[in-house]
Coordinates of C-alpha atoms and ligand atoms in Angstrom, one line a residue:
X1 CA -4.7 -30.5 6.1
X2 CA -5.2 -27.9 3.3
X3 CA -6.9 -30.5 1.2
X4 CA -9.0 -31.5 3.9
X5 CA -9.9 -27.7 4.5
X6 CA -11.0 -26.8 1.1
X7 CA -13.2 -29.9 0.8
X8 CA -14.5 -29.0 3.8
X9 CA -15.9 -25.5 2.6
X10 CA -16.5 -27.2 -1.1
X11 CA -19.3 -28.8 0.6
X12 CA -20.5 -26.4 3.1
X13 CA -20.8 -23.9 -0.4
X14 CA -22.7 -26.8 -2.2
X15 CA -24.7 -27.8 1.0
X16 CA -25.6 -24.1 1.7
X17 CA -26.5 -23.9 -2.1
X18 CA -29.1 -26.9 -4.0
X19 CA -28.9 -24.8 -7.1
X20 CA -25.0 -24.8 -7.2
X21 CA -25.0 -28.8 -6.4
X22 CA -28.1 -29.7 -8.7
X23 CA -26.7 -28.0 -11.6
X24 CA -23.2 -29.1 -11.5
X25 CA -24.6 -32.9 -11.2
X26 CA -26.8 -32.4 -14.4
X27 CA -24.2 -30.5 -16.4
X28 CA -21.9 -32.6 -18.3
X29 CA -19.4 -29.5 -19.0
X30 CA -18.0 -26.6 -17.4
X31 CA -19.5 -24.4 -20.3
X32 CA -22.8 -26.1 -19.4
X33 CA -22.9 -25.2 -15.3
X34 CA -21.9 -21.4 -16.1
X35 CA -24.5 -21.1 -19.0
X36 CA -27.5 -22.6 -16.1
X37 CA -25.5 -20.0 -13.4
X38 CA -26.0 -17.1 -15.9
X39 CA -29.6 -18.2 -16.4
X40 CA -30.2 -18.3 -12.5
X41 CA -28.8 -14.8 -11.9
X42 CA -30.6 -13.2 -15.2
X43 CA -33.5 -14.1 -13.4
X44 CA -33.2 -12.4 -10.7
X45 CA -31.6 -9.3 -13.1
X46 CA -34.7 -8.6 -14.8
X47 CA -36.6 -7.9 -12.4
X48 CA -34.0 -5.3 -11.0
X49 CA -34.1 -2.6 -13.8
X50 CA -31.1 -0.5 -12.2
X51 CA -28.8 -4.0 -12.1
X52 CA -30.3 -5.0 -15.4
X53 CA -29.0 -2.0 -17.5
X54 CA -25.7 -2.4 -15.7
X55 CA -25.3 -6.1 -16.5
X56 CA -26.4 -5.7 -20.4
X57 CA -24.5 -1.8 -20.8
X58 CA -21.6 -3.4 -18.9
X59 CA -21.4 -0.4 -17.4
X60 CA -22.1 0.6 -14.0
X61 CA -23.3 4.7 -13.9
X62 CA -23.2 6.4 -10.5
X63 CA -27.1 7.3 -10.8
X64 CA -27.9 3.1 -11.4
X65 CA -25.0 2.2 -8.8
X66 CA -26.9 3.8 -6.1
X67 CA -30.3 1.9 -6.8
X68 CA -28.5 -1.1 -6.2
X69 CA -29.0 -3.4 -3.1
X70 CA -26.7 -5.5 -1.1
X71 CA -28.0 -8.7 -3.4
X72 CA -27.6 -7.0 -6.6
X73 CA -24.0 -6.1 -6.2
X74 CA -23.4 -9.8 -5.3
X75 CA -25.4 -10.7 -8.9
X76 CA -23.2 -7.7 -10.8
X77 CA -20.2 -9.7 -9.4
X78 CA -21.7 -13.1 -10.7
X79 CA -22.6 -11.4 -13.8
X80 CA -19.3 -10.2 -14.3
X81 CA -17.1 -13.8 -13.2
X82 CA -19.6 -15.2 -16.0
X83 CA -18.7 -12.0 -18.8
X84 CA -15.1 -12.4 -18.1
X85 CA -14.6 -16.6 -17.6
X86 CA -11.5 -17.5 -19.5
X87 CA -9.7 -14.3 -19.8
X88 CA -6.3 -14.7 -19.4
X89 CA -4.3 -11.7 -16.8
X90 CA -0.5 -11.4 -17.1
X91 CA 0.4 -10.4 -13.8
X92 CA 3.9 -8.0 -13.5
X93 CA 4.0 -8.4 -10.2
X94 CA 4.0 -12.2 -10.6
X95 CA 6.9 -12.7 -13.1
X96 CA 4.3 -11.4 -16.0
X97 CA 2.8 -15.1 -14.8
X98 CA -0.6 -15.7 -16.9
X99 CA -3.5 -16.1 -14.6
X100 CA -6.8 -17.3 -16.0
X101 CA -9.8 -16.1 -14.5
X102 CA -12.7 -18.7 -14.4
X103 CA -13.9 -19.3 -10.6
X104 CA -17.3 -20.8 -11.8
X105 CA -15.2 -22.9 -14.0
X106 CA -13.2 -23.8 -11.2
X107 CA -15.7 -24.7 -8.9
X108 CA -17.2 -26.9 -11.3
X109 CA -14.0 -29.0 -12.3
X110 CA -13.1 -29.7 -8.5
X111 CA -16.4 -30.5 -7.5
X112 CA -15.9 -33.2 -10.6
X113 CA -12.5 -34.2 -10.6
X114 CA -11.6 -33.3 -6.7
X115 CA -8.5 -31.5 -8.2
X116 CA -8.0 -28.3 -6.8
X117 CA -6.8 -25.4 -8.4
X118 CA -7.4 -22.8 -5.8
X119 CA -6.7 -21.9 -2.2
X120 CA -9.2 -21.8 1.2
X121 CA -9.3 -17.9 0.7
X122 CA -11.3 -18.6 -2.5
X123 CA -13.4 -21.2 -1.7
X124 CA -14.5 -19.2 1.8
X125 CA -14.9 -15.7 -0.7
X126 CA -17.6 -17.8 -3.0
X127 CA -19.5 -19.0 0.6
X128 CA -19.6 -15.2 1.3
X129 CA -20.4 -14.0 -2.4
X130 CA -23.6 -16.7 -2.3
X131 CA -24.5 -15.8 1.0
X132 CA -24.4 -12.2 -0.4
X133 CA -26.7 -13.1 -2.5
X134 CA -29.2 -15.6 -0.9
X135 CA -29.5 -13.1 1.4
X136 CA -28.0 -15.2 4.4
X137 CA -25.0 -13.0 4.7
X138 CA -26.9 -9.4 5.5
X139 CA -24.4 -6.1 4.7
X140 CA -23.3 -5.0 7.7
X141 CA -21.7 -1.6 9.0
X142 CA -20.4 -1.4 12.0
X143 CA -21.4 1.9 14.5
X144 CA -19.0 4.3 15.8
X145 CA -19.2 2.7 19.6
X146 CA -18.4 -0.5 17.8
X147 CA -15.7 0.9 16.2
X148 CA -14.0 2.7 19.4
X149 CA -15.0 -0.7 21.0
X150 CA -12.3 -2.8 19.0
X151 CA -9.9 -0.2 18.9
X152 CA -10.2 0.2 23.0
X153 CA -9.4 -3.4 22.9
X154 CA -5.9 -3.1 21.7
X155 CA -3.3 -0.8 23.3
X156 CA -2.4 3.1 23.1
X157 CA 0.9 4.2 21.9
X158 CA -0.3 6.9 24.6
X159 CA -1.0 4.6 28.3
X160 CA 1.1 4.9 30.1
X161 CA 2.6 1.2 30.2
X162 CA 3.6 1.6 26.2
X163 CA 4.9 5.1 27.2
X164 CA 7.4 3.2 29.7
X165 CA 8.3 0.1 27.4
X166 CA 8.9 2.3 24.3
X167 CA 11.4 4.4 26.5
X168 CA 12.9 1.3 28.0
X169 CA 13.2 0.4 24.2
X170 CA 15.2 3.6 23.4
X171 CA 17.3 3.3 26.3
X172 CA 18.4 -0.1 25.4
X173 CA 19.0 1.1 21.5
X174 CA 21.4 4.2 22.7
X175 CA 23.4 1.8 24.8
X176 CA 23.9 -0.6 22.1
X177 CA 24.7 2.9 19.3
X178 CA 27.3 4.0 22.3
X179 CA 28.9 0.1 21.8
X180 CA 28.8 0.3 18.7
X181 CA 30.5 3.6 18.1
X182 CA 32.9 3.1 21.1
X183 CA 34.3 0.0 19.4
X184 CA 34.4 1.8 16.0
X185 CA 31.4 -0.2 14.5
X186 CA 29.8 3.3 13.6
X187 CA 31.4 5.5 12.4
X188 CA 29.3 9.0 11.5
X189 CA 30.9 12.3 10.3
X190 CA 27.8 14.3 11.9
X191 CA 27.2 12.7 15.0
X192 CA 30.0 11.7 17.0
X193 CA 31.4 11.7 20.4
X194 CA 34.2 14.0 21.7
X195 CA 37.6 12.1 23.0
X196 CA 36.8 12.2 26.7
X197 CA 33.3 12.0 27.0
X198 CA 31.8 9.9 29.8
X199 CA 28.9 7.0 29.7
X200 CA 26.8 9.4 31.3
X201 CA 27.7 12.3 28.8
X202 CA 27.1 10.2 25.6
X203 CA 24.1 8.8 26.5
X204 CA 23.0 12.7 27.2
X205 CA 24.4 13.5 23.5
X206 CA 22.4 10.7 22.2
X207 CA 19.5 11.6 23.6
X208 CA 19.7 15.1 22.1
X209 CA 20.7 13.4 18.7
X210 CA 17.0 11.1 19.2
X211 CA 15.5 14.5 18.7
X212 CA 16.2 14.8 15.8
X213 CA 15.2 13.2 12.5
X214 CA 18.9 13.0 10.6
X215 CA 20.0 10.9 13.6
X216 CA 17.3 8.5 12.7
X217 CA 18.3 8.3 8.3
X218 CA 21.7 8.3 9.3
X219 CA 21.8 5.6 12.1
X220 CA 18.8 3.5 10.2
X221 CA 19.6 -0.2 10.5
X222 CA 20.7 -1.5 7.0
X223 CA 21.4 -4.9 8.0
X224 CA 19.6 -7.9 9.0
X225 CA 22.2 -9.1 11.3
X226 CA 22.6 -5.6 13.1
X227 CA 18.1 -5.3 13.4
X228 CA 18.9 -9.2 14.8
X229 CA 21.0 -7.6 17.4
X230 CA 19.2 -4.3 18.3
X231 CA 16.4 -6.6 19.2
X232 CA 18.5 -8.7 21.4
X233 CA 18.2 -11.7 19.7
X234 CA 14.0 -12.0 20.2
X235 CA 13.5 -12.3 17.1
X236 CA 12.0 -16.6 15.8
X237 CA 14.5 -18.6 13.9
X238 CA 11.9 -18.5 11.0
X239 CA 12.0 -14.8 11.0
X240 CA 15.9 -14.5 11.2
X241 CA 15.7 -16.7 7.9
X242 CA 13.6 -14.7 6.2
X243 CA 15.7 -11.9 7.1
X244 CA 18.6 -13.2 5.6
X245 CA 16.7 -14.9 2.7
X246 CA 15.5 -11.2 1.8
X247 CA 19.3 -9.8 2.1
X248 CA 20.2 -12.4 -0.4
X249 CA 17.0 -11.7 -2.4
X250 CA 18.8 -7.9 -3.2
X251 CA 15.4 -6.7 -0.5
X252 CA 17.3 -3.3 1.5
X253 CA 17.2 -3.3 5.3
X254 CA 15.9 0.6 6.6
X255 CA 14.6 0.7 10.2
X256 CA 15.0 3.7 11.9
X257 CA 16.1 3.5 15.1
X258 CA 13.0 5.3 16.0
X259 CA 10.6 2.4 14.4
X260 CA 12.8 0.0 16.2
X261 CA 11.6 1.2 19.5
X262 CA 8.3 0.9 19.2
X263 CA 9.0 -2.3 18.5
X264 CA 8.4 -4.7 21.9
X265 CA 11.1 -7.1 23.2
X266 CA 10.1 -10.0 25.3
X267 CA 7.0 -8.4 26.5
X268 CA 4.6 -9.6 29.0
X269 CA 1.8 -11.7 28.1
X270 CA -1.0 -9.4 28.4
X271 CA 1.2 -7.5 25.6
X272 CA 2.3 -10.2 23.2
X273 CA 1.5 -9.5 19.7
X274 CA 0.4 -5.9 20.6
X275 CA 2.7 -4.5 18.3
X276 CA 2.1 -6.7 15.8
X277 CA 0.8 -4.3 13.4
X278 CA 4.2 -2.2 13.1
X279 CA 6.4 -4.9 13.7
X280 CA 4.4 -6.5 10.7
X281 CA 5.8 -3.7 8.3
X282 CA 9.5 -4.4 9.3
X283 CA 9.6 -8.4 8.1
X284 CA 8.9 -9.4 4.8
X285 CA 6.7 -11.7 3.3
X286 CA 8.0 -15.6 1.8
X287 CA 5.9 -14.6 -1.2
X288 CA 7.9 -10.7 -1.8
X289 CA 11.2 -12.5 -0.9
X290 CA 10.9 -15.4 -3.3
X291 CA 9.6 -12.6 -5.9
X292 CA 11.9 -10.3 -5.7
X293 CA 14.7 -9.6 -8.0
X294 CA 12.0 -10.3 -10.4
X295 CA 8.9 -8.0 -10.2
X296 CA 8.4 -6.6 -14.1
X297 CA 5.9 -3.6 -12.4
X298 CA 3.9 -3.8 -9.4
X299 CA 0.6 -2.8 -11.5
X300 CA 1.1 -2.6 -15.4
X301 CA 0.1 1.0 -15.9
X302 CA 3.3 1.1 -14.1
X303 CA 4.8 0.1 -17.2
X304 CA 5.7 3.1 -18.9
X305 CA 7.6 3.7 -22.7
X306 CA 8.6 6.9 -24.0
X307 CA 5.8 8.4 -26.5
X308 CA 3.4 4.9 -26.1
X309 CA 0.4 5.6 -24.0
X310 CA 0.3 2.9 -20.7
X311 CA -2.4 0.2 -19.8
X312 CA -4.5 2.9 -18.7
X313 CA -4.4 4.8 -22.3
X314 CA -2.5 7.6 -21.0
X315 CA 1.2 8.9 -22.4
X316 CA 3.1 10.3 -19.8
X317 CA 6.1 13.2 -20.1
X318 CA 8.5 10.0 -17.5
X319 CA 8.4 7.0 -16.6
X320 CA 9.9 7.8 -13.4
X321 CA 8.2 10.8 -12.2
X322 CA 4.3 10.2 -13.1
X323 CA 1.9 8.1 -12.8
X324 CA -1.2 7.9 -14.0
X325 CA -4.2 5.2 -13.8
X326 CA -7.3 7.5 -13.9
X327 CA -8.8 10.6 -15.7
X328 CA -8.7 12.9 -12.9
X329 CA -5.8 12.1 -10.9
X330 CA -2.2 12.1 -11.3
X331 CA 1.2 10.9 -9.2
X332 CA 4.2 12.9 -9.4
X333 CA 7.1 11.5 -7.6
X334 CA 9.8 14.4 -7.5
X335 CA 13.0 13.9 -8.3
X336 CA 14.4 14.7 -4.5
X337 CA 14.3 13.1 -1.2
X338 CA 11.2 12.2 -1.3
X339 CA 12.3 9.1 -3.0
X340 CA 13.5 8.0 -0.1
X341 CA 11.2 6.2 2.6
X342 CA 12.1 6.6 6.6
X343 CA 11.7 3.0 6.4
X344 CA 10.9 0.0 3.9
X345 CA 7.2 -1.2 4.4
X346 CA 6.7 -4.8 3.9
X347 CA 3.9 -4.2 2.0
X348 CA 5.0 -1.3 -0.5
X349 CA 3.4 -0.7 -3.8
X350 CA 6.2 0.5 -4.7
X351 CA 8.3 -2.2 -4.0
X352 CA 9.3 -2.5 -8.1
X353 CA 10.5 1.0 -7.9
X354 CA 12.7 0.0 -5.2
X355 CA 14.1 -3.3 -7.1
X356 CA 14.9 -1.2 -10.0
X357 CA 16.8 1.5 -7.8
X358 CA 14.5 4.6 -8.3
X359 CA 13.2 4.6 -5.4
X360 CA 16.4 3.9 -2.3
X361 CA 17.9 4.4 0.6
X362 CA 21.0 6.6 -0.5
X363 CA 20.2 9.8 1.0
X364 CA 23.5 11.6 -0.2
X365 CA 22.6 10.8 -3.8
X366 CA 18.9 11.8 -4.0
X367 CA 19.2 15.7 -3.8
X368 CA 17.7 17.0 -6.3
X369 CA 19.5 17.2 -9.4
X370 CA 20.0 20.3 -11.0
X371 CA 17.6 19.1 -14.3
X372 CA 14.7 18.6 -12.0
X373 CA 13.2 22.3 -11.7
X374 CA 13.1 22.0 -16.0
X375 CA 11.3 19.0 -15.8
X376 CA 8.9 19.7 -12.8
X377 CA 7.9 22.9 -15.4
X378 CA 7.5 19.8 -17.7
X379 CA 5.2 18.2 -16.0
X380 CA 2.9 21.3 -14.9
X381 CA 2.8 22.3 -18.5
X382 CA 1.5 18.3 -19.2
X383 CA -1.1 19.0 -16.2
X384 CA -2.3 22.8 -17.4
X385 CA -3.0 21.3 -21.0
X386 CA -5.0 18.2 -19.4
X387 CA -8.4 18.4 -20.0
X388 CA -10.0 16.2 -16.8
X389 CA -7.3 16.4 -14.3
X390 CA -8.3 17.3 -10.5
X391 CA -6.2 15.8 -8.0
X392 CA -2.5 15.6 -7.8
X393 CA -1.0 13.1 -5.3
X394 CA 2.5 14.1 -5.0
X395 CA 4.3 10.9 -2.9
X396 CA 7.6 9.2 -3.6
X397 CA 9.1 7.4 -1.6
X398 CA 7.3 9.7 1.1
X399 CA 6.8 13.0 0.5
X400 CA 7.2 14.7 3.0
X401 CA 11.3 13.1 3.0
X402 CA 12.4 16.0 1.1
X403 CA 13.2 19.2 3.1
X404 CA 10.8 21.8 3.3
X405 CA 12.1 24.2 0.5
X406 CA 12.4 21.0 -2.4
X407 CA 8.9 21.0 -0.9
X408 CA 7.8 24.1 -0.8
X409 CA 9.4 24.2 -4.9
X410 CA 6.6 21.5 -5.8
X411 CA 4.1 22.9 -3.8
X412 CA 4.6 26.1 -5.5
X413 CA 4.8 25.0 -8.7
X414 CA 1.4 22.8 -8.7
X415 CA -0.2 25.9 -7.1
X416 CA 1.0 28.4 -10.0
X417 CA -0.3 25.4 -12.7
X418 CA -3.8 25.5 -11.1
X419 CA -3.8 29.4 -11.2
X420 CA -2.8 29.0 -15.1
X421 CA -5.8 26.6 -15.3
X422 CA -8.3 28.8 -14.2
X423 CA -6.7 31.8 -16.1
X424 CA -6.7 29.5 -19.5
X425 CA -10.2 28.4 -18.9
X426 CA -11.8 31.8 -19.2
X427 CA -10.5 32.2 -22.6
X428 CA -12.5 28.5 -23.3
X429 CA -16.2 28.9 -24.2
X430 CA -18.4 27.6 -22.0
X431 CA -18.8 23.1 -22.7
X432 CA -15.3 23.8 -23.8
X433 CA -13.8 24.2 -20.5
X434 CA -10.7 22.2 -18.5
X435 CA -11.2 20.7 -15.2
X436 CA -9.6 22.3 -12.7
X437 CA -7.4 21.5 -9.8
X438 CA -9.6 20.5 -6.7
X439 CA -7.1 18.8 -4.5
X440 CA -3.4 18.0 -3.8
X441 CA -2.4 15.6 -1.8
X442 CA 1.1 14.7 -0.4
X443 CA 1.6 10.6 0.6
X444 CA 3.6 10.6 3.3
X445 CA 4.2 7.8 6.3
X446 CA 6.4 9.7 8.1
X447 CA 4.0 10.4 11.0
X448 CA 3.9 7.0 12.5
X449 CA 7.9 6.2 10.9
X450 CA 9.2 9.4 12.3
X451 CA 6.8 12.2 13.6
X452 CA 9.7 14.1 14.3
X453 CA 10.0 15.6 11.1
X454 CA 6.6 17.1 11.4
X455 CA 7.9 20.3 12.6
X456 CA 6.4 24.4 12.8
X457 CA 8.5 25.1 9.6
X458 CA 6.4 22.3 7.6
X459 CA 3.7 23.6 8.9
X460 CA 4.2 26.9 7.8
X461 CA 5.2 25.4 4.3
X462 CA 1.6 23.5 4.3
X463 CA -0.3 26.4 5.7
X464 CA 0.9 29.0 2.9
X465 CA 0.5 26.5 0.5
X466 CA -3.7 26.0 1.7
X467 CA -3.8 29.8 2.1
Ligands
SF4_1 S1 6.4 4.9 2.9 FE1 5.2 4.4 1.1 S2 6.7 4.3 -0.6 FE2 7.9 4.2 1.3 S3 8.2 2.1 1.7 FE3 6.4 2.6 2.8 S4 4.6 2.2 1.4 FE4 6.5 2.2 0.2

């Protein structure tokens, strides 16, 4: 079926393309078709000065980057598949696997031998890129009615049917924690029921406990088999065993029970696969569970050794707490709760940091540790004496996990560093000066995970901190 798939576009992109099919049928080498590929899109190159200096500086400079048309980009990206055929890219979040990069290349061997050594995603990219560039495919950008249009086509958390189905879901979650608890299954030193109480009364003292976001980290579901059950047994056989395949796999289980009730159960047709993009983030992928237990880094800048710059050139004062890819912008990750998540996201970044145990689920362990103040002034001393940094994205985890005053710490802390920028940069003669600090941002997915932490004491925290 695959097979027959990707021959299927292989010829729509040669049918759609005589240059493409001519010169792979005259060319008696791979080397041979990209050389006559190069010489096609050089062509069109020189008579584009912006695209031209860009494809012979191999550099693209804001000023040139805004000549360029909806066709040149697709010939820079030619241009640069051509510059870069062969290069060989170990990929850490691949088992350090070595990829070579070659899709010219590629194209030309199956079109010769019928082997294929790439996937339908591929093959349809390449019948966009030439359509890109052919001019078939025009750029595109959508209106804001068109926008609102699709959006209005999928369901509010806010009608009124979603309203009553997420209550429903909450209802049926408490009666299962009451179970639970009544039979001994849970067993919590903060929230608990008094000897006595009736049905009625802990469902009341439940619903009080909803309210608040430590109810939801302490009664997160940490188990397959237990999210299995506060579903009610809905979930596809398929899914259950990637469930259990990802327990196996060392992948931790964290669904709040708040997430869990957004998620549907059995809904009605008009509904099905509504939710799909939150459930989505609660079930791992074959390809995360299979890697697992093996990821080396998720990106290699990730890969960080004491007094050795990273990919990106820079040397950072941790491997734990910073990151750093670009010239202006930095990632601390503070040593506090906001290593935690409020729940695991199938498709985390940061998954590596999870697999090596930085980044968890242990909530008693992460406060911050007394060492952590020293190095936070560590790492604003690192910033102030950075010549091009502007924009601090403090995350974790999720940022906004740790409690207002580890918060409020940071916050304070990056603002006195920017203060000390500005103060050190009028001692600096003028084309000697620093950048200086033009935005802070805090990565946080704890609005849609658990909004209920967004209270008037953060904002107070965030408003003096803007003031
Ligand atoms: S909130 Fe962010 S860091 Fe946490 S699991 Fe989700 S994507 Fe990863």
């Amino acid at each position: 079926m695959t097979l027959n798939k990707l021959q299927a576009l292989l010829d729509l992109l040669l049918a759609e393309n005589k240059f493409l099919r001519e010169s792979i049928q005259q060319s008696d080498s791979g080397d041979a078709f990209k050389v006559a590929v190069r010489q096609w899109v050089e062509n069109y190159s020189k008579e584009r000065p912006h695209l031209n200096k860009c494809c012979e500086s191999g550099e693209l400079r804001r000023h040139d980057f805004s000549k360029l048309n909806w066709k040149d980009v697709a010939a820079l990206r030619m241009m640069d598949y051509l510059d870069h055929a062969g290069i060989k890219v170990q990929d850490p979040s691949l088992s350090i696997k070595e990829v070579i990069s070659d899709p010219f290349g590629q194209i030309y061997e199956a079109v010769k031998t019928g082997e294929y050594e790439f996937r339908v995603d591929f093959v349809m990219d390449m019948i966009m890129l030439f359509r890109q560039f052919s001019g078939k495919l025009k750029k595109s950008v959508p209106t804001k009615e068109k926008v609102m249009e699709w959006i209005d086509r999928h369901p509010s958390g806010l009608d009124p049917e979603i309203v009553a189905i997420r209550k429903d879901n909450r209802d049926r979650i408490i009666h299962k924690f009451i179970d639970m608890m009544d039979k001994g299954r849970i067993k919590d030193a903060k929230f608990f029921f008094e000897p006595g109480m009736s049905k009625h009364d802990k469902y009341s003292a439940m619903r009080k406990w909803w309210q608040t976001r430590l109810f939801h980290l302490r009664f997160a579901i940490r188990d397959p088999e237990v999210l299995i059950e506060m579903l009610d047994h809905s979930l596809a056989k398929k899914r259950i065993r990637q469930l259990r395949r990802a327990k196996v796999a060392g992948i931790p289980t964290f669904v709040n029970p708040y997430y869990l009730s957004l998620l549907m159960v059995d809904p009605e047709k008009h509904l099905k696969g509504a939710d799909e993009a939150i459930r989505e983030y609660v079930f791992y992928s074959k390809e995360l569970v299979e890697e697992f237990g093996h990821i080396v880094a998720w990106e290699k800048e990730d890969i960080v050794e004491p007094g050795k710059p990273n990919a990106a050139g820079w040397i950072l004062p941790s491997s734990h707490s910073t990151h750093r890819r670009y010239p202006e912008v930095a990632i601390i990750i503070p040593n506090n709760m906001g290593r935690a998540c409020a729940g695991l996201c199938s498709s985390c970044q940061r998954m590596y940091d999870f697999q090596r145990g930085h980044l968890n689920f242990d909530l008693n362990r992460l406060k911050p540790k007394t060492s952590w103040p020293e190095r936070l002034e560590q790492f604003m001393e690192y910033f102030r004496n950075d010549s091009q940094l502007r924009d601090i994205l403090i995350t974790g985890g999720d940022a906004l996990m740790a409690s207002d005053k580890s918060l409020e710490v940071v916050l304070d802390a990056v603002y006195n560093m920017a203060v000390k920028k500005i103060e050190d940069n009028k001692q600096r003669p003028d084309g000697e000066k620093y950048a200086e600090m033009r935005r802070i941002r805090l990565g946080t997915r704890l609005i849609a995970y658990l909004p209920h932490r967004v209270s008037k004491d953060l904002g107070s925290v965030l408003r003096d901190f803007k003031k």
